[in-house]
mmCIF file of C-alpha atoms in Angstrom:
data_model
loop_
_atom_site.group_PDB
_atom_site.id
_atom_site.type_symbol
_atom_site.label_atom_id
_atom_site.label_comp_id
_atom_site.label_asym_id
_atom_site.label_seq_id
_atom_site.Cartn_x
_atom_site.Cartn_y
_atom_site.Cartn_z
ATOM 1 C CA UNK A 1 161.505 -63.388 202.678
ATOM 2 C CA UNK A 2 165.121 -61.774 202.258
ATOM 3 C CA UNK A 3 165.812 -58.681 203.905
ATOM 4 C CA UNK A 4 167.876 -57.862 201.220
ATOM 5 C CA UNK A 5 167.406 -58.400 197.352
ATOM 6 C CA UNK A 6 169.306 -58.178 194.295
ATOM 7 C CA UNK A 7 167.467 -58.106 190.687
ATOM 8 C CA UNK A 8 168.141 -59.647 188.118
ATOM 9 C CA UNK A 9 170.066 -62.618 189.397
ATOM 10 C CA UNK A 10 171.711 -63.134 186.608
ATOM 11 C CA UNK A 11 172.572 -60.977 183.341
ATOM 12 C CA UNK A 12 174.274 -61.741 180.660
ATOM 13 C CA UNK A 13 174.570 -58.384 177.814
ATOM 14 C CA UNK A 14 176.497 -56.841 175.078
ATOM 15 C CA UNK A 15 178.896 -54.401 175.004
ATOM 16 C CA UNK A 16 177.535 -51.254 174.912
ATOM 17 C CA UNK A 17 174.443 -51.610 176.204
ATOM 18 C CA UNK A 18 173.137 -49.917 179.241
ATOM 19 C CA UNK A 19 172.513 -51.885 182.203
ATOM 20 C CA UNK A 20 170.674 -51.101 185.440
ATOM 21 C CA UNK A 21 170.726 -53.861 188.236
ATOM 22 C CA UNK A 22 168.428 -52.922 191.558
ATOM 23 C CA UNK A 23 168.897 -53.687 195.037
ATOM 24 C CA UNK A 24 165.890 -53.621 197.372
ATOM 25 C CA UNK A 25 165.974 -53.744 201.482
ATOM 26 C CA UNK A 26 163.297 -54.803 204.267
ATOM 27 C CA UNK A 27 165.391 -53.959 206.852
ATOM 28 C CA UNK A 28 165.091 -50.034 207.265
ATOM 29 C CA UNK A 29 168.558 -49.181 207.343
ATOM 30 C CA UNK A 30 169.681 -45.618 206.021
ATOM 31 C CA UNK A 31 173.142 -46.888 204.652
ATOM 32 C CA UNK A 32 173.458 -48.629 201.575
ATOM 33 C CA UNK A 33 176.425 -49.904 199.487
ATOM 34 C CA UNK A 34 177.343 -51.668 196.147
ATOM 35 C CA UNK A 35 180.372 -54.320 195.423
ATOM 36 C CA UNK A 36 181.863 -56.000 193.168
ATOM 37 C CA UNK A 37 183.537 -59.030 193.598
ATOM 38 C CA UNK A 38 185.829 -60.684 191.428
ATOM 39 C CA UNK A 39 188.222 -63.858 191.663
ATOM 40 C CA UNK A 40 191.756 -63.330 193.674
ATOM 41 C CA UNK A 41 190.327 -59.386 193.829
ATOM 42 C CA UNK A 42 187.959 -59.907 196.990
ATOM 43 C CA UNK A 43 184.859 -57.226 196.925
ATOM 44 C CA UNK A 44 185.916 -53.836 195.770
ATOM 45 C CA UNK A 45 183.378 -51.018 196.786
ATOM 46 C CA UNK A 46 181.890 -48.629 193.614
ATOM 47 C CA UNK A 47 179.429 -46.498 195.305
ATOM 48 C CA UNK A 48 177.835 -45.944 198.865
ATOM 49 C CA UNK A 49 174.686 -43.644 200.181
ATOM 50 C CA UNK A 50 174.480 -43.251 204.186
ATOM 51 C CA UNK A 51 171.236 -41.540 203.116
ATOM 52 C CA UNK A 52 168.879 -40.802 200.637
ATOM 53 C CA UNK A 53 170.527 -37.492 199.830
ATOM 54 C CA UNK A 54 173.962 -38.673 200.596
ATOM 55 C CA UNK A 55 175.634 -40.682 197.304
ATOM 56 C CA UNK A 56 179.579 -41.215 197.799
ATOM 57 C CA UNK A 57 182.000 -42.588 195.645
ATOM 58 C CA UNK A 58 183.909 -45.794 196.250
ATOM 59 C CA UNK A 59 186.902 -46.841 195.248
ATOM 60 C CA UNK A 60 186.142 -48.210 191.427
ATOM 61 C CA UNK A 61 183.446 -45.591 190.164
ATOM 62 C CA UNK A 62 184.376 -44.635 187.205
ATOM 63 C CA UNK A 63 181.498 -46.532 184.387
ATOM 64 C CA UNK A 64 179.137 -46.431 187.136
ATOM 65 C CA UNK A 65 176.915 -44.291 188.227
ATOM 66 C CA UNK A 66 173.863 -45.163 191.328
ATOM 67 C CA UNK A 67 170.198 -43.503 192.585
ATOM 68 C CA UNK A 68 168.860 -44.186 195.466
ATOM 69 C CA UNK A 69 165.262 -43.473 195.037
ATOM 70 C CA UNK A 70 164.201 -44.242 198.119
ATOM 71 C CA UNK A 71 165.519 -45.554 201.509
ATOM 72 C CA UNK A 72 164.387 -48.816 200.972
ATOM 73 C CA UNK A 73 166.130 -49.140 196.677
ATOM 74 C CA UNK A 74 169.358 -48.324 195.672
ATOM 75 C CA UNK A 75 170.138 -48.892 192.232
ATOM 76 C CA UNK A 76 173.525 -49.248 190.299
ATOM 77 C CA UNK A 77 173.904 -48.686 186.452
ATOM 78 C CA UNK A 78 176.424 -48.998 183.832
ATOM 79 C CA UNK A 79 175.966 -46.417 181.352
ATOM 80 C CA UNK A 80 177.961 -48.477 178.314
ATOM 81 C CA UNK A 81 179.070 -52.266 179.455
ATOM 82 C CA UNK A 82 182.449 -53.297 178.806
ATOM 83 C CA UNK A 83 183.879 -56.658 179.371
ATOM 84 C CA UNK A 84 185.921 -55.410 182.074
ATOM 85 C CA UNK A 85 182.486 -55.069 183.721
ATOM 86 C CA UNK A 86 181.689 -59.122 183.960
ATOM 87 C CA UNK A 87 181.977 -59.346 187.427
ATOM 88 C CA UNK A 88 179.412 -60.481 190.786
ATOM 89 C CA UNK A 89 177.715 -57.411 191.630
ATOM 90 C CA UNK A 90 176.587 -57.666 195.689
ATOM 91 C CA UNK A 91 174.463 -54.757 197.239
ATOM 92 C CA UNK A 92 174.342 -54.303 201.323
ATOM 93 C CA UNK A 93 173.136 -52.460 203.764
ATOM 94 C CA UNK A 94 174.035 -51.362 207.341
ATOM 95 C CA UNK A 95 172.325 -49.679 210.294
ATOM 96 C CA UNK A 96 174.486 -47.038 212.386
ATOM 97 C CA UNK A 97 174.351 -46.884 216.051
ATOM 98 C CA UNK A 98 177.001 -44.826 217.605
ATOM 99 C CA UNK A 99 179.187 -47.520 219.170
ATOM 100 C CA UNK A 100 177.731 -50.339 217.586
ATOM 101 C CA UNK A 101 179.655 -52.713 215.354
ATOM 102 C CA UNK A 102 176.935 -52.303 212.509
ATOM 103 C CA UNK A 103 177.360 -55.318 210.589
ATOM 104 C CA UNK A 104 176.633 -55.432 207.017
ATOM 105 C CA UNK A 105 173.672 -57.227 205.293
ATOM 106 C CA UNK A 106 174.491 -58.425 201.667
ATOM 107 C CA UNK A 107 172.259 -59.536 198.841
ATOM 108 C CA UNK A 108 172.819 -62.240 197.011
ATOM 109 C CA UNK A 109 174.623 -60.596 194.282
ATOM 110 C CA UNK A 110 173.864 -60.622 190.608
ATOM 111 C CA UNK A 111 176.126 -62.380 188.118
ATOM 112 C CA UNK A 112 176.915 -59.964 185.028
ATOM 113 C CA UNK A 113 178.312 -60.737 181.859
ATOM 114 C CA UNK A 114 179.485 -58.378 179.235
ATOM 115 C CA UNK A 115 179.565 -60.039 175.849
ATOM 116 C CA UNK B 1 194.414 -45.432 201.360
ATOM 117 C CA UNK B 2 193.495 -48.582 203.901
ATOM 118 C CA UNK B 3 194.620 -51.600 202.664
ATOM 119 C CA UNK B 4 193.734 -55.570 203.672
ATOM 120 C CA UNK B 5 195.478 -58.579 203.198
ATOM 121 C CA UNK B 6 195.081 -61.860 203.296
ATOM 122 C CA UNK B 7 196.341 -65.506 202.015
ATOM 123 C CA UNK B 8 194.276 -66.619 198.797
ATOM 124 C CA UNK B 9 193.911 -70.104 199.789
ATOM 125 C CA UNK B 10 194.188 -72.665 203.030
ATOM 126 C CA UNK B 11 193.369 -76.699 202.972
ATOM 127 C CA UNK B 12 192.884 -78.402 205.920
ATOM 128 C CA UNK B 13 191.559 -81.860 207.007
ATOM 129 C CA UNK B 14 188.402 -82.616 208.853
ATOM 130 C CA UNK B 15 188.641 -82.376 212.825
ATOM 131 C CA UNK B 16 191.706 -80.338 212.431
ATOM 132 C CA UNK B 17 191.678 -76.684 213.451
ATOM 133 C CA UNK B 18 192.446 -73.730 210.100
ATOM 134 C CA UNK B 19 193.514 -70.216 211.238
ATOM 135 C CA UNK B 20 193.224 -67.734 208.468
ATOM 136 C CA UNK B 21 195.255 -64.519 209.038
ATOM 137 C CA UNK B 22 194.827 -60.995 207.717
ATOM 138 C CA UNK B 23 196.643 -58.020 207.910
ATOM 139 C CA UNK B 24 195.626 -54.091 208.068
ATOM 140 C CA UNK B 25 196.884 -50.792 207.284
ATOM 141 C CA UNK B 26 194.316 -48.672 209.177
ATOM 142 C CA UNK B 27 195.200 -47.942 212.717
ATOM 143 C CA UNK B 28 191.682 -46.176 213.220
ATOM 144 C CA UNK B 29 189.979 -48.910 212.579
ATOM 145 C CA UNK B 30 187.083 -49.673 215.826
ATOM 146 C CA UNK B 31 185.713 -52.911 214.555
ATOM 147 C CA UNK B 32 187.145 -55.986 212.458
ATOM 148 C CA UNK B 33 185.372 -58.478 210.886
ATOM 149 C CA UNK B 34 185.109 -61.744 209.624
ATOM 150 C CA UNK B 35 182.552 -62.457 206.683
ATOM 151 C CA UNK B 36 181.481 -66.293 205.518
ATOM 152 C CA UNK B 37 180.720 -66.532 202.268
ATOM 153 C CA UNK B 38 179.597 -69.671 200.888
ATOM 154 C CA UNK B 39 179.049 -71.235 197.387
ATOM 155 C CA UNK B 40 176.827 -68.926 195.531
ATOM 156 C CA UNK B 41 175.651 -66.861 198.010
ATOM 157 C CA UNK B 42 176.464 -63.357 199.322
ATOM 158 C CA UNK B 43 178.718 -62.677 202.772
ATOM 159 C CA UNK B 44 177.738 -63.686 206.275
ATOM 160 C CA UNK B 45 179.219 -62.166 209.238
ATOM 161 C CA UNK B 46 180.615 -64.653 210.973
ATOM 162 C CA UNK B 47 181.842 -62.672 213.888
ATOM 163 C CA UNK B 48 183.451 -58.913 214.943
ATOM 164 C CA UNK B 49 186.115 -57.867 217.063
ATOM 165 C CA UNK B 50 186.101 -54.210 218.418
ATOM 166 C CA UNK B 51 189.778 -52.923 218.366
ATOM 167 C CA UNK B 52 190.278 -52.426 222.345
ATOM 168 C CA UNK B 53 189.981 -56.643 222.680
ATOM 169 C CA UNK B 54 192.678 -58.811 221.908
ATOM 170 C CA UNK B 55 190.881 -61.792 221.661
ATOM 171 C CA UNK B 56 187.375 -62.785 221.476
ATOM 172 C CA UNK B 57 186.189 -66.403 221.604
ATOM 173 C CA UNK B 58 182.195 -67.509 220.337
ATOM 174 C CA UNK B 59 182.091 -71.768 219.837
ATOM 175 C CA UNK B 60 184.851 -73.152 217.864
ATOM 176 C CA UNK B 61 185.523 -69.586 216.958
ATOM 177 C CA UNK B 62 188.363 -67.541 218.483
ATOM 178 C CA UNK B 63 189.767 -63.862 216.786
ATOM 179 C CA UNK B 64 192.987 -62.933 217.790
ATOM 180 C CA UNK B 65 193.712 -59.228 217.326
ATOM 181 C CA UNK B 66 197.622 -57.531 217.848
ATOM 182 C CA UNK B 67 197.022 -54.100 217.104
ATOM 183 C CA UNK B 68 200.548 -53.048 216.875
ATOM 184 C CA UNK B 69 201.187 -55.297 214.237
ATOM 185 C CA UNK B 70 197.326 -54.706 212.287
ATOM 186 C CA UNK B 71 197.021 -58.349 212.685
ATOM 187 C CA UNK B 72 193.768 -60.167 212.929
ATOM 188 C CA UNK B 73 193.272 -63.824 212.911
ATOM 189 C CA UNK B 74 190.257 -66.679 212.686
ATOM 190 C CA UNK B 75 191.122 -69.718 214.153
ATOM 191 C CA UNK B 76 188.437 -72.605 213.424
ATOM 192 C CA UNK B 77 188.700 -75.636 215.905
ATOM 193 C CA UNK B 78 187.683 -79.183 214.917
ATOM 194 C CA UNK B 79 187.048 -77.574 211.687
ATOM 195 C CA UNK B 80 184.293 -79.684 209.443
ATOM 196 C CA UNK B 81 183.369 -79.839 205.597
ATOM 197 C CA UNK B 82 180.330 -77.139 206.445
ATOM 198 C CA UNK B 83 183.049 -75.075 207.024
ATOM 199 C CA UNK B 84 184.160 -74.855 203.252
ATOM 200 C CA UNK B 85 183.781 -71.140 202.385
ATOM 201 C CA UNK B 86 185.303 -67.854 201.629
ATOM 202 C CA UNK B 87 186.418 -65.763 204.366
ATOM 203 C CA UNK B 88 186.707 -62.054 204.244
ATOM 204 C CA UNK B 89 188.531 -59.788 206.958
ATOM 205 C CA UNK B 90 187.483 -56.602 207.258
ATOM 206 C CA UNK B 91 188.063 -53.035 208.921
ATOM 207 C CA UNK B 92 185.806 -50.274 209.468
ATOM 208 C CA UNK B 93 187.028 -46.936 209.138
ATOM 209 C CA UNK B 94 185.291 -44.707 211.521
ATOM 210 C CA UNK B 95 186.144 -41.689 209.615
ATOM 211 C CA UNK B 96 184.486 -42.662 206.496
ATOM 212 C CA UNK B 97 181.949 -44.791 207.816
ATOM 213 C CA UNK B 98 183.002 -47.337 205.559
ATOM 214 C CA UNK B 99 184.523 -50.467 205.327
ATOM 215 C CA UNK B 100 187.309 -52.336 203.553
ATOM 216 C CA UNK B 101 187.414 -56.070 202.760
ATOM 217 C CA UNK B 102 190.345 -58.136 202.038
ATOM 218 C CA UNK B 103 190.823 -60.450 199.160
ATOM 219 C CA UNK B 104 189.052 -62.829 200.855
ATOM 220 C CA UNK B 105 190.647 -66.933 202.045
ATOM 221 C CA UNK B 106 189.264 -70.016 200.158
ATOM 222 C CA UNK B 107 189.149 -72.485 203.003
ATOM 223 C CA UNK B 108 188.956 -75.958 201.550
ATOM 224 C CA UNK B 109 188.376 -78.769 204.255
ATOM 225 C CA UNK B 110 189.036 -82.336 203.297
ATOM 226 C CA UNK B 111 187.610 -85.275 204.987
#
């Protein structure tokens, strides 16, 4: 099984609508992160939680918002799609060990459309 | 804040070797990176680089880091069509905890 999971796989919705996509992790690590990736734009980062009481901003937040309901789910919503918004959504995770090069795990993504 | 580049796209032929350079703004960076990602599927890493090296070598693999130009490189030998991917660089900023990926490098490899 994957240590790290992405639902849905694939979305397609209208403008407007809320959206909620949910990233799940077998692999105990406290840090979690969401991307987006989109062609010539490489992955930008929208929101990141070292914790489950620790939620930080990235650098593309704004029309997303994220809960991390456990250590183990971290999930990212858009509140109102826009088209702007059609992007591959990736979720990873990372241990941290003082010293250690902590490599991240990524899902494998979800493909949103905004009609 | 930190900033990555890299080229958008490299072709090579089979057997030959592909080096795919990146640039950084981040001087505090500890650990670069090198991500794979291939056709519908999320990043890899491929391998790391801690910032005190200046070269690491794993296989066909060997990084090349100048840190007083925030230059990191991946050079592929006897590179095959497997090796058809994206490639991301990326920097850790120890401060933040975070990292920062670059645009990422199509590598096309022809037979």
């Amino acid at each position: 099984d994957a240590d790290v999971t992405q639902t849905p796989r694939n979305r397609i919705t209208k403008t407007g609508k809320r959206i909620m996509l949910e990233c799940s992790q077998t692999k105990g690590h406290d840090r979690m992160y969401w991307y987006r990736q989109d062609p010539g734009l490489g992955l930008r980062l929208i929101y990141y939680s070292f914790d489950v009481k620790d939620i930080n901003k990235g650098e593309i937040s704004d029309g997303y918002s994220v809960s991390r309901q456990a250590q183990a789910k971290f999930s990212l919503s858009l509140e109102s799609a826009i088209p702007n918004q059609t992007a591959l959504y990736f979720c990873a995770t990372s241990d941290f060990k003082a010293g250690s090069y902590n490599e991240q795990f990524f899902g494998p993504g979800t493909r949103l459309t905004v009609l | 804040g930190e900033d990555v580049e890299q080229s958008l796209f490299l072709s090579v032929r089979e057997g030959d070797s592909s080096v795919i350079n990146c640039t950084y703004t981040d001087s505090s960076s500890t650990y670069l990176y090198w991500y794979k990602q291939e056709p519908g599927a999320g990043l890899q890493l491929l391998t790391y680089i801690f910032s005190n090296m200046d070269m690491k070598q794993d296989q066909r693999l060997t990084v090349l880091l100048n840190k007083k130009d925030k230059h990191l490189s991946l050079r592929i030998a006897d590179t095959q069509t497997g090796d058809s991917a994206i490639y991301f660089c990326a920097e850790k900023d120890t401060n933040a905890g975070k990292s920062t990926f670059g645009d990422g490098t199509t590598l096309t490899v022809k037979p």
